[in-house]
mmCIF file of N, CA and C in Angstrom:
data_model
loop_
_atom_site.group_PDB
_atom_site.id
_atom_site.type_symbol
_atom_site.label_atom_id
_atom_site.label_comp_id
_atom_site.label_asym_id
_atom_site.label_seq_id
_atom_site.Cartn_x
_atom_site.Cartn_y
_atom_site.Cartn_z
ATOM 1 N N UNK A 256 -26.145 -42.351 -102.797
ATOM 2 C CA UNK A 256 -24.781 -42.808 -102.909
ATOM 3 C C UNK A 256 -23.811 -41.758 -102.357
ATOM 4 N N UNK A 257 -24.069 -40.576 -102.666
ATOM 5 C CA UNK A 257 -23.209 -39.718 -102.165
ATOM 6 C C UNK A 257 -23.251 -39.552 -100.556
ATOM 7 N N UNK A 258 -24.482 -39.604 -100.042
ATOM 8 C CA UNK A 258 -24.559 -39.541 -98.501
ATOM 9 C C UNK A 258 -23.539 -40.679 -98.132
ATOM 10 N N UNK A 259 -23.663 -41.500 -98.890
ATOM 11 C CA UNK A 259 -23.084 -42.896 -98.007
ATOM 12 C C UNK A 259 -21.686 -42.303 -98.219
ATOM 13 N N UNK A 260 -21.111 -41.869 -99.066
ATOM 14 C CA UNK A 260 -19.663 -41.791 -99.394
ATOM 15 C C UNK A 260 -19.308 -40.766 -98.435
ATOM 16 N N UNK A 261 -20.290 -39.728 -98.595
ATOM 17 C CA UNK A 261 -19.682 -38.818 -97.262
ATOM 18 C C UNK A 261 -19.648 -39.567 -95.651
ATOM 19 N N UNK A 262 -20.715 -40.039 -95.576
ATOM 20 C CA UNK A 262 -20.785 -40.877 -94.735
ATOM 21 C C UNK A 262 -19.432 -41.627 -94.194
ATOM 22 N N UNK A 263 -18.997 -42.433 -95.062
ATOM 23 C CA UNK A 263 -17.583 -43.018 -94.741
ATOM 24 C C UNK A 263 -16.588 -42.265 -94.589
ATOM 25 N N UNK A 264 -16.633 -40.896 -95.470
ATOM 26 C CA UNK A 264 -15.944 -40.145 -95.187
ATOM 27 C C UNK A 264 -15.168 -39.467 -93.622
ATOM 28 N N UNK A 265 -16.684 -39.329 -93.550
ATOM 29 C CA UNK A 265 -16.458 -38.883 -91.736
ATOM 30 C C UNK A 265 -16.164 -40.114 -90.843
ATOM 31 N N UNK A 266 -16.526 -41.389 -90.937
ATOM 32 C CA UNK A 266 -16.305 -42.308 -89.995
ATOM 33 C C UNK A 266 -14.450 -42.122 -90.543
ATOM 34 N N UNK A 267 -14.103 -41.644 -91.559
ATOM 35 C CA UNK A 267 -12.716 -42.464 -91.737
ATOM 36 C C UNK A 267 -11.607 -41.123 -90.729
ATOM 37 N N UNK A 268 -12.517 -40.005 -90.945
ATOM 38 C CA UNK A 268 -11.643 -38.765 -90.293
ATOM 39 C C UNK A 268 -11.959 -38.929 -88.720
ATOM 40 N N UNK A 269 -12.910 -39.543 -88.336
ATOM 41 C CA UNK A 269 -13.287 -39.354 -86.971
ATOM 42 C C UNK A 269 -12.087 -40.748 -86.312
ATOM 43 N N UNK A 270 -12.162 -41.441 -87.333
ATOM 44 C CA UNK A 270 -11.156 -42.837 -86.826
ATOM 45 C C UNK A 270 -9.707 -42.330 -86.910
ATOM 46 N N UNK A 271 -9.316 -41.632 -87.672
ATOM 47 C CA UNK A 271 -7.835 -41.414 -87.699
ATOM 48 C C UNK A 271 -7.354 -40.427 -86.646
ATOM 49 N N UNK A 272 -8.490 -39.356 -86.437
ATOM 50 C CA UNK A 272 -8.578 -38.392 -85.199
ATOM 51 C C UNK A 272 -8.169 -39.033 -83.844
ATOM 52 N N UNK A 273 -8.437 -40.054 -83.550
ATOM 53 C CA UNK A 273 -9.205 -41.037 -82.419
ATOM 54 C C UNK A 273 -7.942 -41.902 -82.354
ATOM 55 N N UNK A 274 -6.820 -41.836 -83.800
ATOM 56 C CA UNK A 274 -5.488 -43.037 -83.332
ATOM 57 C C UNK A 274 -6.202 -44.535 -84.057
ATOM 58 N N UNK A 275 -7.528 -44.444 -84.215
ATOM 59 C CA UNK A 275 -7.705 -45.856 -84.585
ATOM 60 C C UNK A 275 -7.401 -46.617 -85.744
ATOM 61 N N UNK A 276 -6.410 -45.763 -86.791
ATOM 62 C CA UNK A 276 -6.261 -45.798 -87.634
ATOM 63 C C UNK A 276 -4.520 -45.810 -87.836
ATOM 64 N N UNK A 277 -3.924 -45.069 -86.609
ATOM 65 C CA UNK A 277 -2.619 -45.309 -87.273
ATOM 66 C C UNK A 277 -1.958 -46.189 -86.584
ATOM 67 N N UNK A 278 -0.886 -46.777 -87.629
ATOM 68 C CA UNK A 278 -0.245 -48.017 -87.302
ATOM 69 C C UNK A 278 0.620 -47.267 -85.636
ATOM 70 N N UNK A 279 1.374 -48.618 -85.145
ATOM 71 C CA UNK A 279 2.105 -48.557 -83.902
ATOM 72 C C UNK A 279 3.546 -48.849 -84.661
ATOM 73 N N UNK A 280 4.176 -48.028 -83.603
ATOM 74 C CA UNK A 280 5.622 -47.941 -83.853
ATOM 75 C C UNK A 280 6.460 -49.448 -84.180
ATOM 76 N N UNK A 281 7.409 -49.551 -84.380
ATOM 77 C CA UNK A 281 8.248 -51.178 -84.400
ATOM 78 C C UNK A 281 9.386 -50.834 -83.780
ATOM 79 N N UNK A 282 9.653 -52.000 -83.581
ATOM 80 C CA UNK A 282 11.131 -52.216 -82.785
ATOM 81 C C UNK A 282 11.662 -52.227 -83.710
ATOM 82 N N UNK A 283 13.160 -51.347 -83.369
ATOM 83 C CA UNK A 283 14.064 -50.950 -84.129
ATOM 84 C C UNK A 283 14.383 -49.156 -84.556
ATOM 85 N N UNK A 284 12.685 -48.575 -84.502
ATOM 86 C CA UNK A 284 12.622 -47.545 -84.833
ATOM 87 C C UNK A 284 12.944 -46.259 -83.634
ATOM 88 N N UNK A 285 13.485 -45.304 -84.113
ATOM 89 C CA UNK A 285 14.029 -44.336 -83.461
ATOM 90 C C UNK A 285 13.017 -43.079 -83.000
ATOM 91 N N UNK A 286 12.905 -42.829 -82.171
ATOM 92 C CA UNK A 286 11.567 -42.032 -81.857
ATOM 93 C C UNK A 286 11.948 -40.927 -80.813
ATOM 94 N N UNK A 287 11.076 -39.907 -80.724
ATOM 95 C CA UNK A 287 10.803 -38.589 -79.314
ATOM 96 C C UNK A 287 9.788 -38.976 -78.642
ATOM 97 N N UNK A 288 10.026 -38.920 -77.367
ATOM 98 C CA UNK A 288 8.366 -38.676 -76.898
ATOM 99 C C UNK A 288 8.202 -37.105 -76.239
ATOM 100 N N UNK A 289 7.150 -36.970 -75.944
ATOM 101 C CA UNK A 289 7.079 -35.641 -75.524
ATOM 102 C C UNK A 289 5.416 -35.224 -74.425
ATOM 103 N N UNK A 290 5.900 -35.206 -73.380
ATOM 104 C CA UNK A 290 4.418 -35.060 -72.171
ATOM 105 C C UNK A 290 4.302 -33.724 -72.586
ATOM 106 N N UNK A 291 2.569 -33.381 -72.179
ATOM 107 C CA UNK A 291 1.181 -32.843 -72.398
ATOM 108 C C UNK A 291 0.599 -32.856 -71.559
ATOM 109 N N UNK A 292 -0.414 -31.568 -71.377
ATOM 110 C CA UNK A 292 -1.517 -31.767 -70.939
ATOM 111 C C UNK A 292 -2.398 -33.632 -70.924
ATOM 112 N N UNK A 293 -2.816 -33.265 -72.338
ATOM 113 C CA UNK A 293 -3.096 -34.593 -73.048
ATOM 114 C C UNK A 293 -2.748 -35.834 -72.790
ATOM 115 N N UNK A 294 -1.352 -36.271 -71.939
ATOM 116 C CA UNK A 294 -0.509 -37.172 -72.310
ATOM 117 C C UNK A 294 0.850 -37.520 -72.829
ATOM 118 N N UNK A 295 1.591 -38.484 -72.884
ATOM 119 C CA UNK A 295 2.751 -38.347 -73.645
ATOM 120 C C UNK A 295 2.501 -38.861 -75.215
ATOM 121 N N UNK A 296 3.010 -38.266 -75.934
ATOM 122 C CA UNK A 296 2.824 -38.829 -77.179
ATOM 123 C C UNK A 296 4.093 -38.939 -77.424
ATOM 124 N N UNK A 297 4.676 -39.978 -78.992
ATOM 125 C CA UNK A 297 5.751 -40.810 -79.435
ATOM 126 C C UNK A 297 5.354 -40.358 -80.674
ATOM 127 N N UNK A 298 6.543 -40.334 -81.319
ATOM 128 C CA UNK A 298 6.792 -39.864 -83.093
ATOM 129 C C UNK A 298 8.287 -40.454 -83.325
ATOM 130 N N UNK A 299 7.911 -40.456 -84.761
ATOM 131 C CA UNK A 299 9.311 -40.794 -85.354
ATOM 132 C C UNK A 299 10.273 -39.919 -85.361
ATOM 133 N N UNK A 300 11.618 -40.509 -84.939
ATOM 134 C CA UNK A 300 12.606 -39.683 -85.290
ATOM 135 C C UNK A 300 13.832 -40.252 -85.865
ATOM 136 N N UNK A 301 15.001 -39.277 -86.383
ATOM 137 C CA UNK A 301 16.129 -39.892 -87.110
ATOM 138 C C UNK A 301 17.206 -40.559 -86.212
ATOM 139 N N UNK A 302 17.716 -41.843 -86.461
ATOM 140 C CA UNK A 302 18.554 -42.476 -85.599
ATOM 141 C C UNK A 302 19.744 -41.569 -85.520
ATOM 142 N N UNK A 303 20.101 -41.256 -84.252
ATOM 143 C CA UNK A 303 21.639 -40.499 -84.043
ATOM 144 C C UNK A 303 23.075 -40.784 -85.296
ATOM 145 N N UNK A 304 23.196 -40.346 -85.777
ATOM 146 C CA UNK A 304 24.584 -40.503 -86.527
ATOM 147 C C UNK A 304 25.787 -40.991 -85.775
ATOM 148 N N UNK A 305 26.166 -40.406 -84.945
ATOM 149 C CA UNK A 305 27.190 -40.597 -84.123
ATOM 150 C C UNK A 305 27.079 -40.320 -82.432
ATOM 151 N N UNK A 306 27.201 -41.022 -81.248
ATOM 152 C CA UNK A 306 27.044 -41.123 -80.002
ATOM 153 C C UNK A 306 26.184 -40.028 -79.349
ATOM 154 N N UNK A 307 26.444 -39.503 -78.420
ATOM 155 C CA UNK A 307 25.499 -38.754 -77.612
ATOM 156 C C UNK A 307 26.288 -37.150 -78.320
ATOM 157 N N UNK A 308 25.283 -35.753 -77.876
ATOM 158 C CA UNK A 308 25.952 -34.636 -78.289
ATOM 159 C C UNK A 308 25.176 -33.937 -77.120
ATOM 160 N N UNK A 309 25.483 -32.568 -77.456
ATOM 161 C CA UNK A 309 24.792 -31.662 -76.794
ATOM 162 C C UNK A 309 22.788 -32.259 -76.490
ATOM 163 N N UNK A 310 22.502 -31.913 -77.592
ATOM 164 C CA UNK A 310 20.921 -32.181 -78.112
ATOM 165 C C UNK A 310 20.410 -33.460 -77.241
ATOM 166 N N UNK A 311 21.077 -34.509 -77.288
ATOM 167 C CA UNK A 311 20.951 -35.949 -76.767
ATOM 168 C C UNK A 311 20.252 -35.676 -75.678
ATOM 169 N N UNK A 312 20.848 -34.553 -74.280
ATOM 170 C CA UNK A 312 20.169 -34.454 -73.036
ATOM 171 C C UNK A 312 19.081 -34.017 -72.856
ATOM 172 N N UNK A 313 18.906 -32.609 -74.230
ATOM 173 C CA UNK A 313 17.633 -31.803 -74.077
ATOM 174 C C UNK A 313 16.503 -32.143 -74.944
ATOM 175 N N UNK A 314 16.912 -33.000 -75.809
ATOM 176 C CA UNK A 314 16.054 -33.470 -76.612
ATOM 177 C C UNK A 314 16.249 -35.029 -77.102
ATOM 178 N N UNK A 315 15.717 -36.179 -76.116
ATOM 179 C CA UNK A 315 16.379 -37.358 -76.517
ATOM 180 C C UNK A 315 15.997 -38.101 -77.481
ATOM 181 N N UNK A 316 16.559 -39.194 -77.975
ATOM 182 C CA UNK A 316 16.075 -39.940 -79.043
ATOM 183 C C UNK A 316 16.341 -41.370 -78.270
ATOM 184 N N UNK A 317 15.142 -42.150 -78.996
ATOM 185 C CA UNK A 317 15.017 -43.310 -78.222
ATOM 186 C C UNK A 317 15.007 -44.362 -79.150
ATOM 187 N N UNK A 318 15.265 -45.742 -78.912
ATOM 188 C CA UNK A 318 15.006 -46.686 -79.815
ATOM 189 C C UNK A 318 13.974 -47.959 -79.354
ATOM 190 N N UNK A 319 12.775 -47.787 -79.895
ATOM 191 C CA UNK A 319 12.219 -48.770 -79.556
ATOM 192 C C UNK A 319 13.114 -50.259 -79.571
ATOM 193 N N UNK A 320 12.762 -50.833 -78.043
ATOM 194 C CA UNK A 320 13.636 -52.126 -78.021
ATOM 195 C C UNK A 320 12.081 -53.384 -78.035
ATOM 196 N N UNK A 321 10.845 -52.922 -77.631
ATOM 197 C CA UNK A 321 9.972 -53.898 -77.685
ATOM 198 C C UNK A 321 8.473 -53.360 -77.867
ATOM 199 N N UNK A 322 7.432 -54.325 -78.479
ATOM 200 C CA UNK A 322 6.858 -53.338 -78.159
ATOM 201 C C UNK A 322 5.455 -54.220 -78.044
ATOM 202 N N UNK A 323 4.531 -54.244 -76.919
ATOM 203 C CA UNK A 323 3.974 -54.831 -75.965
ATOM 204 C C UNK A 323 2.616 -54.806 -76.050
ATOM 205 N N UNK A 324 1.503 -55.665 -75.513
ATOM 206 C CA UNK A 324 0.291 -55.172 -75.580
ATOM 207 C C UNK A 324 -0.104 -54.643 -74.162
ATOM 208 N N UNK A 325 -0.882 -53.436 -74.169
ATOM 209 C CA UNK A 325 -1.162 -52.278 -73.114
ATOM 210 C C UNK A 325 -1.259 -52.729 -71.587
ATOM 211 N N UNK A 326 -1.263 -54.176 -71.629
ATOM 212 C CA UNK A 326 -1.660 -54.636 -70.066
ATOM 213 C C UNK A 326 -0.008 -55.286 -69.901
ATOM 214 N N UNK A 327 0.970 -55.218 -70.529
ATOM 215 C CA UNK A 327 2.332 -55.572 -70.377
ATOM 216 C C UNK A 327 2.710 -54.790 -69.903
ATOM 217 N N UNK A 328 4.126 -55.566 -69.064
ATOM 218 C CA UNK A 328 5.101 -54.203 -68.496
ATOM 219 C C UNK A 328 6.774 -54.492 -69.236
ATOM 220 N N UNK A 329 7.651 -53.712 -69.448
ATOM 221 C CA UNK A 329 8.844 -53.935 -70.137
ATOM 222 C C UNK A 329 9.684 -54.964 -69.258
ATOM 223 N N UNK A 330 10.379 -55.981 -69.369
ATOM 224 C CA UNK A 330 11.345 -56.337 -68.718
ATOM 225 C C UNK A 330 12.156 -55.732 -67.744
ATOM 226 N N UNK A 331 12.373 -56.236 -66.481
ATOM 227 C CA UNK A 331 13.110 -55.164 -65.819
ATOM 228 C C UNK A 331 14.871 -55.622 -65.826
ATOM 229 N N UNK A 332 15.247 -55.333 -65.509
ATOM 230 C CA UNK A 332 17.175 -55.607 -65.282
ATOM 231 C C UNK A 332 17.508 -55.310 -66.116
ATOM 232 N N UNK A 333 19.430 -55.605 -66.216
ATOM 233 C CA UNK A 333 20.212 -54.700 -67.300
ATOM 234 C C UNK A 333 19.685 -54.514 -68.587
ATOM 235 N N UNK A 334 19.310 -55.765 -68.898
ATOM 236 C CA UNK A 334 19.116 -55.856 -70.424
ATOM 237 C C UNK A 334 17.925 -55.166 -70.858
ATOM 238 N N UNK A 335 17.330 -54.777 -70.127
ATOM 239 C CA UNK A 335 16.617 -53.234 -70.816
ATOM 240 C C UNK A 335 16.806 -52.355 -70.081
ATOM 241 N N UNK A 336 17.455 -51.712 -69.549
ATOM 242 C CA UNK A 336 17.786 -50.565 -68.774
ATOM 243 C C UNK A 336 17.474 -49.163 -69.841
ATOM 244 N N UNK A 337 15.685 -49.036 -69.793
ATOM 245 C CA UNK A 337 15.562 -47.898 -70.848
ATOM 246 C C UNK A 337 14.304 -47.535 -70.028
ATOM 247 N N UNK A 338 12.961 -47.208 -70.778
ATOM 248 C CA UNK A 338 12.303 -46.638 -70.294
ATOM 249 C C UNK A 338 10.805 -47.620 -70.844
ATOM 250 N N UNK A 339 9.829 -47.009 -70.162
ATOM 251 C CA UNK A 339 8.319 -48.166 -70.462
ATOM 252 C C UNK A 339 7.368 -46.616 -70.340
ATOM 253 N N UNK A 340 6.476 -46.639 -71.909
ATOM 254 C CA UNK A 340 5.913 -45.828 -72.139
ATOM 255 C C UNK A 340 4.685 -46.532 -72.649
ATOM 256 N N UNK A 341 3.338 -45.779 -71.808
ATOM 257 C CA UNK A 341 2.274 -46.623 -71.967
ATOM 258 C C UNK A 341 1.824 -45.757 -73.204
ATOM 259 N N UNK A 342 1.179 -45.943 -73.983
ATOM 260 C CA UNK A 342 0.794 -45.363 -75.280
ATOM 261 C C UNK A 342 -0.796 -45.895 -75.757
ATOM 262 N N UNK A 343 -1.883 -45.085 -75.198
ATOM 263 C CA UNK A 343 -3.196 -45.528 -75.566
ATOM 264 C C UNK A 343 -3.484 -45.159 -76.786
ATOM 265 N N UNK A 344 -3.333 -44.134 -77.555
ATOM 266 C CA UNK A 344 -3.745 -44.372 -78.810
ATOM 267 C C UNK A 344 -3.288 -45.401 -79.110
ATOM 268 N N UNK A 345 -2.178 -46.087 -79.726
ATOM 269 C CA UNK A 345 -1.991 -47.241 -79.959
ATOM 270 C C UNK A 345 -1.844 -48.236 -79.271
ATOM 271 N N UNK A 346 -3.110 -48.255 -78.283
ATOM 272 C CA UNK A 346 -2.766 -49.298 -77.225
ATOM 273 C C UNK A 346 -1.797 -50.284 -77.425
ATOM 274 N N UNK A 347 -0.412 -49.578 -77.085
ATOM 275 C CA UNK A 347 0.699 -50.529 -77.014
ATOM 276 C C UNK A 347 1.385 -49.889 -75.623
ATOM 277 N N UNK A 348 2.382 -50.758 -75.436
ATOM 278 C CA UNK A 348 3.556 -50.319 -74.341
ATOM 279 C C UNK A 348 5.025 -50.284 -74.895
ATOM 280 N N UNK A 349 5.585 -49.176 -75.178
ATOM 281 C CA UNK A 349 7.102 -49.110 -75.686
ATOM 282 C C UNK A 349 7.946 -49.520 -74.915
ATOM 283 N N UNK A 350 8.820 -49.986 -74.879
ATOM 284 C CA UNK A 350 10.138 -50.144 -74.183
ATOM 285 C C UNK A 350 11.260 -49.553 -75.014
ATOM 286 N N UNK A 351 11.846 -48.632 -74.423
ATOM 287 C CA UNK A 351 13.013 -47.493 -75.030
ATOM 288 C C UNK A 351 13.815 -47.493 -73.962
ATOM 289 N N UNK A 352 15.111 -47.731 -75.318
ATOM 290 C CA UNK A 352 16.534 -47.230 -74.638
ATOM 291 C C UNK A 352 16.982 -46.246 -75.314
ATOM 292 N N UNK A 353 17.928 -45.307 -74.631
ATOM 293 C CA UNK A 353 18.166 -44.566 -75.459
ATOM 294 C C UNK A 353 18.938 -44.291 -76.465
ATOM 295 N N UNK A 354 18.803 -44.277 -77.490
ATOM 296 C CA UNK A 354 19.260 -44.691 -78.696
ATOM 297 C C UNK A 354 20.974 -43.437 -78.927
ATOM 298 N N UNK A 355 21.965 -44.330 -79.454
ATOM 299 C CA UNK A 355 23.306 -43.461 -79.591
ATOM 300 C C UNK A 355 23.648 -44.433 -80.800
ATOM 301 N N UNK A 356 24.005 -43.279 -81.482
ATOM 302 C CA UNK A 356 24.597 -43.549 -82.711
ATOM 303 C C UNK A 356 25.950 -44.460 -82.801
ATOM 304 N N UNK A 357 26.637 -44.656 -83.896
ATOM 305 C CA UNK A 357 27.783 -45.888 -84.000
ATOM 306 C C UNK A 357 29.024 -44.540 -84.259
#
């Protein structure tokens, strides 16, 4: 019994290692991305308080506007005029604009 429990144990760390385990972002939510060696990766971040600032240019914040399965591409023309981020751990595709506060 205990083998087995360790057992799952490791399938559950090797799955969360791997992305297969964590949820995908939602529309609505405010996020960084940030390129790598590795890739770009996406994380949560806090929605802007108030419009663009200093920080905004060097460090942007984005708002997921859609969010796609991996063989999709974002809408193109005004109405998304943001950005399309392919994201394999969570095989999804983001569509981000950049998010400014009220």
């Amino acid at each position: 019994m205990r083998r087995l429990l360790a057992l799952g144990f490791v399938i559950a760390l090797t799955a969360s290692g791997c992305g297969l385990l964590d949820s995908k972002h939602e529309v609505g939510e405010c996020v960084r991305t940030r390129v790598a060696l590795g890739g770009t990766d996406i994380t949560s971040a806090d929605c802007p308080a108030k419009g663009f600032d200093e920080k905004s240019f060097t460090d942007p914040v984005y708002k997921i506007t859609a969010v796609l399965e991996y063989e999709q591409s974002c809408p193109s023309g005004r109405s998304f005029g943001g950005i399309e981020l392919k994201h394999e751990p969570d095989d999804a595709v983001y569509c981000l604009s950049p998010a400014a506060g009220l």
